[in-house]
XYZ file of C-alpha atoms in Angstrom:
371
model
C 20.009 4.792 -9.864
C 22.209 5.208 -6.737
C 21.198 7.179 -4.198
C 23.503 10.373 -3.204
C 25.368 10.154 0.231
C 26.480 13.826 2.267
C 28.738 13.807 5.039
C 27.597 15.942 7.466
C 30.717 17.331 9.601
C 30.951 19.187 13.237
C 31.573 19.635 16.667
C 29.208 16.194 17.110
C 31.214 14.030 19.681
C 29.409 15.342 22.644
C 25.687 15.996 23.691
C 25.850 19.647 23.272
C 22.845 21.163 22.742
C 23.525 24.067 19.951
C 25.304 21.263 17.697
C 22.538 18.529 17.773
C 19.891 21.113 16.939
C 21.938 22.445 14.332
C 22.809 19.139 12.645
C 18.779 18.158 13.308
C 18.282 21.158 10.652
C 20.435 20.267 8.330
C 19.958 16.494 7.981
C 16.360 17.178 7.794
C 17.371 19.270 4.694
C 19.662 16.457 3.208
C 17.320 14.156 3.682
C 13.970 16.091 2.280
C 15.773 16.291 -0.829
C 16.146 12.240 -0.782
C 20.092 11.825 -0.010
C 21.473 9.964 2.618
C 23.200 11.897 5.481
C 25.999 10.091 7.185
C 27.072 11.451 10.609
C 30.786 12.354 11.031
C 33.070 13.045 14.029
C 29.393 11.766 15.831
C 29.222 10.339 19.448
C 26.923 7.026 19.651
C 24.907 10.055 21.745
C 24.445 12.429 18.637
C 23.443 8.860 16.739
C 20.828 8.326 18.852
C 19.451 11.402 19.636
C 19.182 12.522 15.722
C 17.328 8.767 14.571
C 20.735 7.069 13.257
C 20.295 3.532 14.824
C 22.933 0.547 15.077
C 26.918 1.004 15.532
C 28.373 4.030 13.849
C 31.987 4.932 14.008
C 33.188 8.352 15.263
C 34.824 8.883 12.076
C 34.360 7.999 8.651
C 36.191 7.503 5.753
C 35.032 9.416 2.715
C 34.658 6.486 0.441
C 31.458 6.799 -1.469
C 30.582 9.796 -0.349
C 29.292 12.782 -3.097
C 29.862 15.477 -0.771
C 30.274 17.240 2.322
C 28.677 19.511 4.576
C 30.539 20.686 7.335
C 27.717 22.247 9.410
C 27.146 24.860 11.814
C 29.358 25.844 14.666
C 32.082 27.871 16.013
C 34.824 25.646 15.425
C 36.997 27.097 12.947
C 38.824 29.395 15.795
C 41.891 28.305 18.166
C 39.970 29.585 21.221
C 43.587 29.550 23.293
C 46.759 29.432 22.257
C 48.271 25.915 23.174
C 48.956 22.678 20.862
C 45.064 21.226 22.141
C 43.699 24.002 20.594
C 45.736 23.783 17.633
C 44.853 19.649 17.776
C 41.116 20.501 18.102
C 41.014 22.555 14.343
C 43.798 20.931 12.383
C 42.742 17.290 12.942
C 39.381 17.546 13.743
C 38.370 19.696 11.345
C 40.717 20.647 8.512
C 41.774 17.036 7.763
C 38.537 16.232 6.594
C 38.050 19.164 4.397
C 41.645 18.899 2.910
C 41.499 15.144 2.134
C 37.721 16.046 0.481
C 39.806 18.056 -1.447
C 42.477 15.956 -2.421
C 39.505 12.668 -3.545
C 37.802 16.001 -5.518
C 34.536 15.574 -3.051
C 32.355 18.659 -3.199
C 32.191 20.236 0.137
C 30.253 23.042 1.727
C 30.769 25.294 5.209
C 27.626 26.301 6.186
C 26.951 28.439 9.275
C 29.964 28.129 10.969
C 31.735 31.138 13.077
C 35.346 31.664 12.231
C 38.381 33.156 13.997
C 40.488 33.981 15.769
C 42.744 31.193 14.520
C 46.486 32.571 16.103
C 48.727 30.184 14.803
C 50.231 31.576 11.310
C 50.324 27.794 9.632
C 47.238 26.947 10.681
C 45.798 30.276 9.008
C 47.598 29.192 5.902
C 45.902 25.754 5.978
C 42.912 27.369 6.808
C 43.214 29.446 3.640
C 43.661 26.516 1.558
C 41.047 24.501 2.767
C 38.413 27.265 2.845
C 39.257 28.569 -0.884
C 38.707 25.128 -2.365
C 35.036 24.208 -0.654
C 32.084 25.046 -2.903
C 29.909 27.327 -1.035
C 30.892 29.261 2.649
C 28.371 30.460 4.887
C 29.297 32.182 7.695
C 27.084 33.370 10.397
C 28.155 36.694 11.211
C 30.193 39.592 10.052
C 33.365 39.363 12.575
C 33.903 35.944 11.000
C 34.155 37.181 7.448
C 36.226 39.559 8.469
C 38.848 37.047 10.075
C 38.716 34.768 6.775
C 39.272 37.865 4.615
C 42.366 38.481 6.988
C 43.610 34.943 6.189
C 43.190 35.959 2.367
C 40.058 33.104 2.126
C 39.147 34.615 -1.357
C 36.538 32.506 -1.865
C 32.918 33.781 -2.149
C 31.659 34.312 1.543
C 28.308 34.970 2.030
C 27.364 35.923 5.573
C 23.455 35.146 7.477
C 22.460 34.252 10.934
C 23.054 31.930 12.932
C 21.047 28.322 11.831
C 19.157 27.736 14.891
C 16.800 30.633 14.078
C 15.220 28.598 11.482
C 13.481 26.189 14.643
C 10.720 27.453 15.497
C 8.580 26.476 18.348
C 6.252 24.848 16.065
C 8.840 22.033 15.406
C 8.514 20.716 19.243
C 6.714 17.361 19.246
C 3.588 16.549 20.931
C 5.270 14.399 23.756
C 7.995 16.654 24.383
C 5.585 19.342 25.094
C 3.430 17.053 27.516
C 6.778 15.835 29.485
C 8.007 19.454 29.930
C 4.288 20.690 30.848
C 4.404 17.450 33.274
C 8.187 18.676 34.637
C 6.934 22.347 35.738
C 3.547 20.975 37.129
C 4.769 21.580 40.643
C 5.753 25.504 40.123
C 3.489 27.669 41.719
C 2.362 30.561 39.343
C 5.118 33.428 38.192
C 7.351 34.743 35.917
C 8.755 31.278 34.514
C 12.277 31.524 34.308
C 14.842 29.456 33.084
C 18.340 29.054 34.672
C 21.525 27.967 33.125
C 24.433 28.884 34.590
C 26.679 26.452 33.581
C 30.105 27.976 33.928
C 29.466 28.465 37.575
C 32.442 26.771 39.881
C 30.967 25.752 43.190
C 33.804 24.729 44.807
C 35.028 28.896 43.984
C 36.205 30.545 41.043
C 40.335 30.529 39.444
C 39.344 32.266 36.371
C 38.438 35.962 35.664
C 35.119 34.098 33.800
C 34.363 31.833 36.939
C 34.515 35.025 39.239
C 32.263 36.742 37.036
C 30.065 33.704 37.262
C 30.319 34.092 41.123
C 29.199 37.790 41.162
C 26.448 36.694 38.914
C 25.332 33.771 41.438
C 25.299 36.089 44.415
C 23.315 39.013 42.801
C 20.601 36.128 40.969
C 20.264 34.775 44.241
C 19.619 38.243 46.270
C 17.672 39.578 42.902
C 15.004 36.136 43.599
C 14.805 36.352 47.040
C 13.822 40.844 46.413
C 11.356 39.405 43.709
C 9.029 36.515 44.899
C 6.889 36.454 41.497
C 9.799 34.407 39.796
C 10.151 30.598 39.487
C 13.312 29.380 38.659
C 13.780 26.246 36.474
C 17.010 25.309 36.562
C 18.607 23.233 33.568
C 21.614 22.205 31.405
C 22.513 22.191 27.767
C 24.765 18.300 27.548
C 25.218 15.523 29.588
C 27.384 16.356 32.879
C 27.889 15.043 35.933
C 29.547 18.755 36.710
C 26.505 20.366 35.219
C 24.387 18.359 37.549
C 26.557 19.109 40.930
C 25.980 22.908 39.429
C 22.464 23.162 39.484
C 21.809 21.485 42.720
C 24.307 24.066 44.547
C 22.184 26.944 42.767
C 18.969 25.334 43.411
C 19.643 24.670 47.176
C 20.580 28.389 47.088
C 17.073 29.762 45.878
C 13.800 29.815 47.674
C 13.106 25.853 47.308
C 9.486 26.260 46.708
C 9.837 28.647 43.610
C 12.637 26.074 42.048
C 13.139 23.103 40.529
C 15.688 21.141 38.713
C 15.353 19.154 35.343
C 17.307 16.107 36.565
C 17.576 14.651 33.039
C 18.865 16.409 30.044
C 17.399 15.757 26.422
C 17.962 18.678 23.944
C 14.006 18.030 22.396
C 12.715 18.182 26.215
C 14.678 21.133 26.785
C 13.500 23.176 23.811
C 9.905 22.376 24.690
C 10.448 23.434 28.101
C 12.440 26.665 27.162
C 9.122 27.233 24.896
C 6.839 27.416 28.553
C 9.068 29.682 29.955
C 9.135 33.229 29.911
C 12.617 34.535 30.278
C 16.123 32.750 30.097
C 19.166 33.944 31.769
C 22.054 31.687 30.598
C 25.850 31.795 29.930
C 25.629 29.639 26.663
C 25.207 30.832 23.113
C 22.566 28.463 21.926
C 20.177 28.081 24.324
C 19.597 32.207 24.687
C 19.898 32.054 20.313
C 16.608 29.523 20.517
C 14.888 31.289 23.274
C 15.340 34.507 21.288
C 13.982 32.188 18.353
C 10.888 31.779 20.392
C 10.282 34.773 21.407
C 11.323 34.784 24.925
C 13.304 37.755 26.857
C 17.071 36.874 27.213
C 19.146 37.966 29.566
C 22.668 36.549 28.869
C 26.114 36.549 30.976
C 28.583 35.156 28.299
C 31.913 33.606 28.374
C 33.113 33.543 25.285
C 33.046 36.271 22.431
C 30.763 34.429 20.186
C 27.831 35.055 22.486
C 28.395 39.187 21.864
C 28.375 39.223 18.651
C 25.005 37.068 17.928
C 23.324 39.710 20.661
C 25.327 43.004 18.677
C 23.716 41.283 15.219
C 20.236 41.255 16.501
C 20.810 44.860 17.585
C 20.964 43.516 21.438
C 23.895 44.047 22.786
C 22.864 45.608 25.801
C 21.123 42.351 27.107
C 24.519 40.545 26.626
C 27.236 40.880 29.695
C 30.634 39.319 29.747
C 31.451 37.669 32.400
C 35.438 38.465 32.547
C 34.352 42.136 32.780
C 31.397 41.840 35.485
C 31.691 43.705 38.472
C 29.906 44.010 41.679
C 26.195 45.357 40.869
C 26.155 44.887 37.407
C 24.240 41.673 37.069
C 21.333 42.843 39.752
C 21.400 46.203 37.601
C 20.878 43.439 33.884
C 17.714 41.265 36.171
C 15.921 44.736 36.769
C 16.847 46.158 33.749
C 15.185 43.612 31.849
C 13.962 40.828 33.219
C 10.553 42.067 32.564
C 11.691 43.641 29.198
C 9.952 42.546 26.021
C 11.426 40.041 23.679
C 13.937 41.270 20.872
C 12.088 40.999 17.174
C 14.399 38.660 15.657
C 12.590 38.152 12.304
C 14.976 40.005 9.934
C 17.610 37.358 11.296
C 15.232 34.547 10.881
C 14.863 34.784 7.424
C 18.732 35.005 6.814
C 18.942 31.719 8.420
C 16.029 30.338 6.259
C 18.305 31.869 3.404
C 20.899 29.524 4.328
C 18.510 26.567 4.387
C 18.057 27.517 0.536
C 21.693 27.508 0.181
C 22.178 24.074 1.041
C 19.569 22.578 -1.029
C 21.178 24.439 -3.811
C 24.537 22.565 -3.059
C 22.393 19.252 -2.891
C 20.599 20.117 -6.398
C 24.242 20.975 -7.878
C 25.407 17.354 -6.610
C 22.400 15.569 -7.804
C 23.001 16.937 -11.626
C 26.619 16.041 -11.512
C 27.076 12.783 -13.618
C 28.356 9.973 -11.377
C-alpha cells in the first residue's frame, strides 16, 4: 500500500525562528501518523535544521502529493501597500493553494494569522482560495474577523497560536548542556534574555527604529540602576545585521553582567530561553515560547501581530509598540514588571493542543479516502 505524502507550506525560506518551530510541530504530527511530509517554499537551512537530508528544491510541484498543509504563520496579510507585498502573498502563497485546488488536492490552513490584505483583487483571490481548503484554523480573533470581511464563508475555527503546544520538556539533552555551557561565565542574577532585533545602530529613519532607540537608551540606564541583572543577548535567524546589533548593545551594558550567543540555532536558543528568567524582545515568537515556558515577558513590538497574542492571553499591558513609545515609557515597562510573575497561559495552551487534534483529523480524513 502506498504511503500518503503532505505538503507542508509556509514562510520556510529563511532561518526564522517562530516558522521552524512551528513546522517542527507539525511535521512531527504528519509524521506520527506515518505520512511523509515534504517541505515546501523550504531553504536548504529549514532542510537541515528540521532532519530533511540531501538536495531539496525550494519549491515543489504537487505531483503525488494527497494533501496540503499550509502551516502556521502570519503570512496571509499585505503588511504594506506596494507590489512586493502584493508579490510576497499572491505567488508565494496563494498559487499553491489555488493550483491544489484546481489538481482537487485536499488542503488545510492551520494556525495562520490573517489580514490586513489592502489590495481589493487580492481579497477576492483570497476569498476563493480560503473557501475551497478543507479545514481553517486561525490563531486569533482579529484574523477571523478580516476573513469574514473578505466574505471567506468557510468554517473558521479560531485557537492559539501553535507554538504553545512546545513545552520545555521537548528540549533535548545536548541542547540543554550547550546552553548551560554558554551562560557558565554569568555571574549570579536575574537571567535575562535580550533581543532587540529591530534596533538600527547606525540611528533610526523609522517611527519603529526610534522607538527601538528610546528603548535602547532606557534598557541600558534601567541595567546600569539595577546590578542584579545579567543580560544574554541573542537572535531569532541567521544575520550578519543581527550580529552587528547585539555587539553594539552588548558593548553598551556593563561587560561583566553580558554576554552574546555568537551562533544562532533555534533548538539552542529555546533551551537557553528555558534557563532564563525574563525575556524582553521585539519579536512575536520568541516572547510566545518564553510565555510557553513560563517565563516573564516584557515585549516592545513592531508589528500588530505581537498585540494581539499579548491582548489574547489577557496581557496586554506587558506588550508596548514601538511606533508609539515615548521618552520614559520603556524604563516605566522594566520596573513595572521585570520582576512581575509569569502570565498563566494554560487556557491558551490547550487551544493550541486543540489544533494539534485538528490536523490529525485532516490526516485520518486523507488516509480513508480511496486512492
Amino acid at each position: 500500500m502506498k504511503s500518503l505524502s503532505i505538503l507542508l507550506h509556509g514562510s520556510y525560506n529563511g532561518s526564522n525562528y517562530g516558522d521552524i518551530l512551528l513546522a517542527w510541530l507539525i511535521k512531527n504530527i504528519i509524521e506520527e501518523e506515518g505520512v511523509n511530509c515534504i517541505l515546501n517554499n523550504a531553504s536548504s537551512y529549514f532542510h537541515r535544521i528540521l532532519g530533511k537530508s540531501g538536495e531539496h528544491p525550494l519549491r515543489h510541484n504537487l505531483k503525488g502529493v494527497d494533501g496540503v498543509i499550509f502551516g502556521g504563520g502570519g503570512y496571509l496579510t499585505t503588511k504594506k501597500i506596494g507590489i512586493r507585498g502584493y508579490k510576497l502573498l499572491l505567488l508565494t502563497h496563494l498559487v499553491p493553494m489555488l493550483e491544489a485546488k484546481r489538481r482537487n488536492i485536499p488542503y488545510a490552513i492551520v494556525g495562520v494569522g490573517s489580514g490586513p490584505i489592502h489590495d481589493p483583487i487580492l481579497q477576492r483571490i483570497s476569498k476563493y482560495a480560503l473557501n475551497n481548503a478543507k479545514l481553517i484554523i486561525l490563531r486569533n480573533q482579529e484574523s477571523r474577523d478580516y476573513l469574514r470581511k473578505y466574505n471567506v464563508t468557510n468554517g473558521i475555527k479560531v485557537t492559539a497560536d501553535l507554538a504553545l503546544a512546545y513545552t520545555p520538556n521537548m528540549i533535548k539533552i545536548e541542547d540543554d548542556i550547550q546552553a548551560e555551557r554558554l551562560l557558565a561565565t554569568l555571574p549570579k542574577g536575574l537571567r535575562v534574555f535580550l533581543h532587540v532585533n529591530l534596533y538600527n545602530p547606525h540611528g533610526g529613519i523609522s517611527d519603529i527604529e526610534r522607538g527601538c532607540e528610546i528603548l535602547v537608551k532606557e534598557l541600558i540606564k534601567y541595567a546600569h540602576d539595577d546590578e542584579n541583572i545579567v543580560f544574554i543577548i541573542g537572535s531569532d535567524y541567521e544575520s550578519k545585521q543581527c550580529n552587528e546589533i547585539n555587539r553594539t548593545l552588548h558593548n553598551m551594558l556593563p561587560s561583566k553582567r553580558s554576554i552574546v550567543i555568537q551562533d544562532y540555532n533555534p533548538w539552542t536558543l529555546s533551551a537557553i530561553i528555558n534557563r532564563c528568567d525574563v525575556i524582553i524582545t521585539t519579536k512575536l515568537h520568541v516572547g510566545i515560547i518564553a510565555t510557553s515556558f513560563g517565563k516573564t515577558v516584557l515585549s516592545f513590538s513592531g508589528d500588530q501581530k505581537i498585540k494581539r497574542f499579548y491582548e489574547q492571553i489577557n496581557a496586554g499591558e506587558r506588550c508596548i509598540e514601538l511606533k508609539s513609545l515615548e521618552r520614559g515609557d520603556a524604563y516605566k515597562q522594566l520596573k513595572n514588571f521585570i520582576y512581575a510573575e509569569p502570565i498563566n497561559i494554560e487556557a491558551q495552551r490547550e487551544l493550541a493542543y486543540e489544533s494539534l487534534r485538528f490536523i490529525k483529523e485532516f490526516i485520518k480524513k486523507l488516509q480513508k479516502e480511496p486512492k
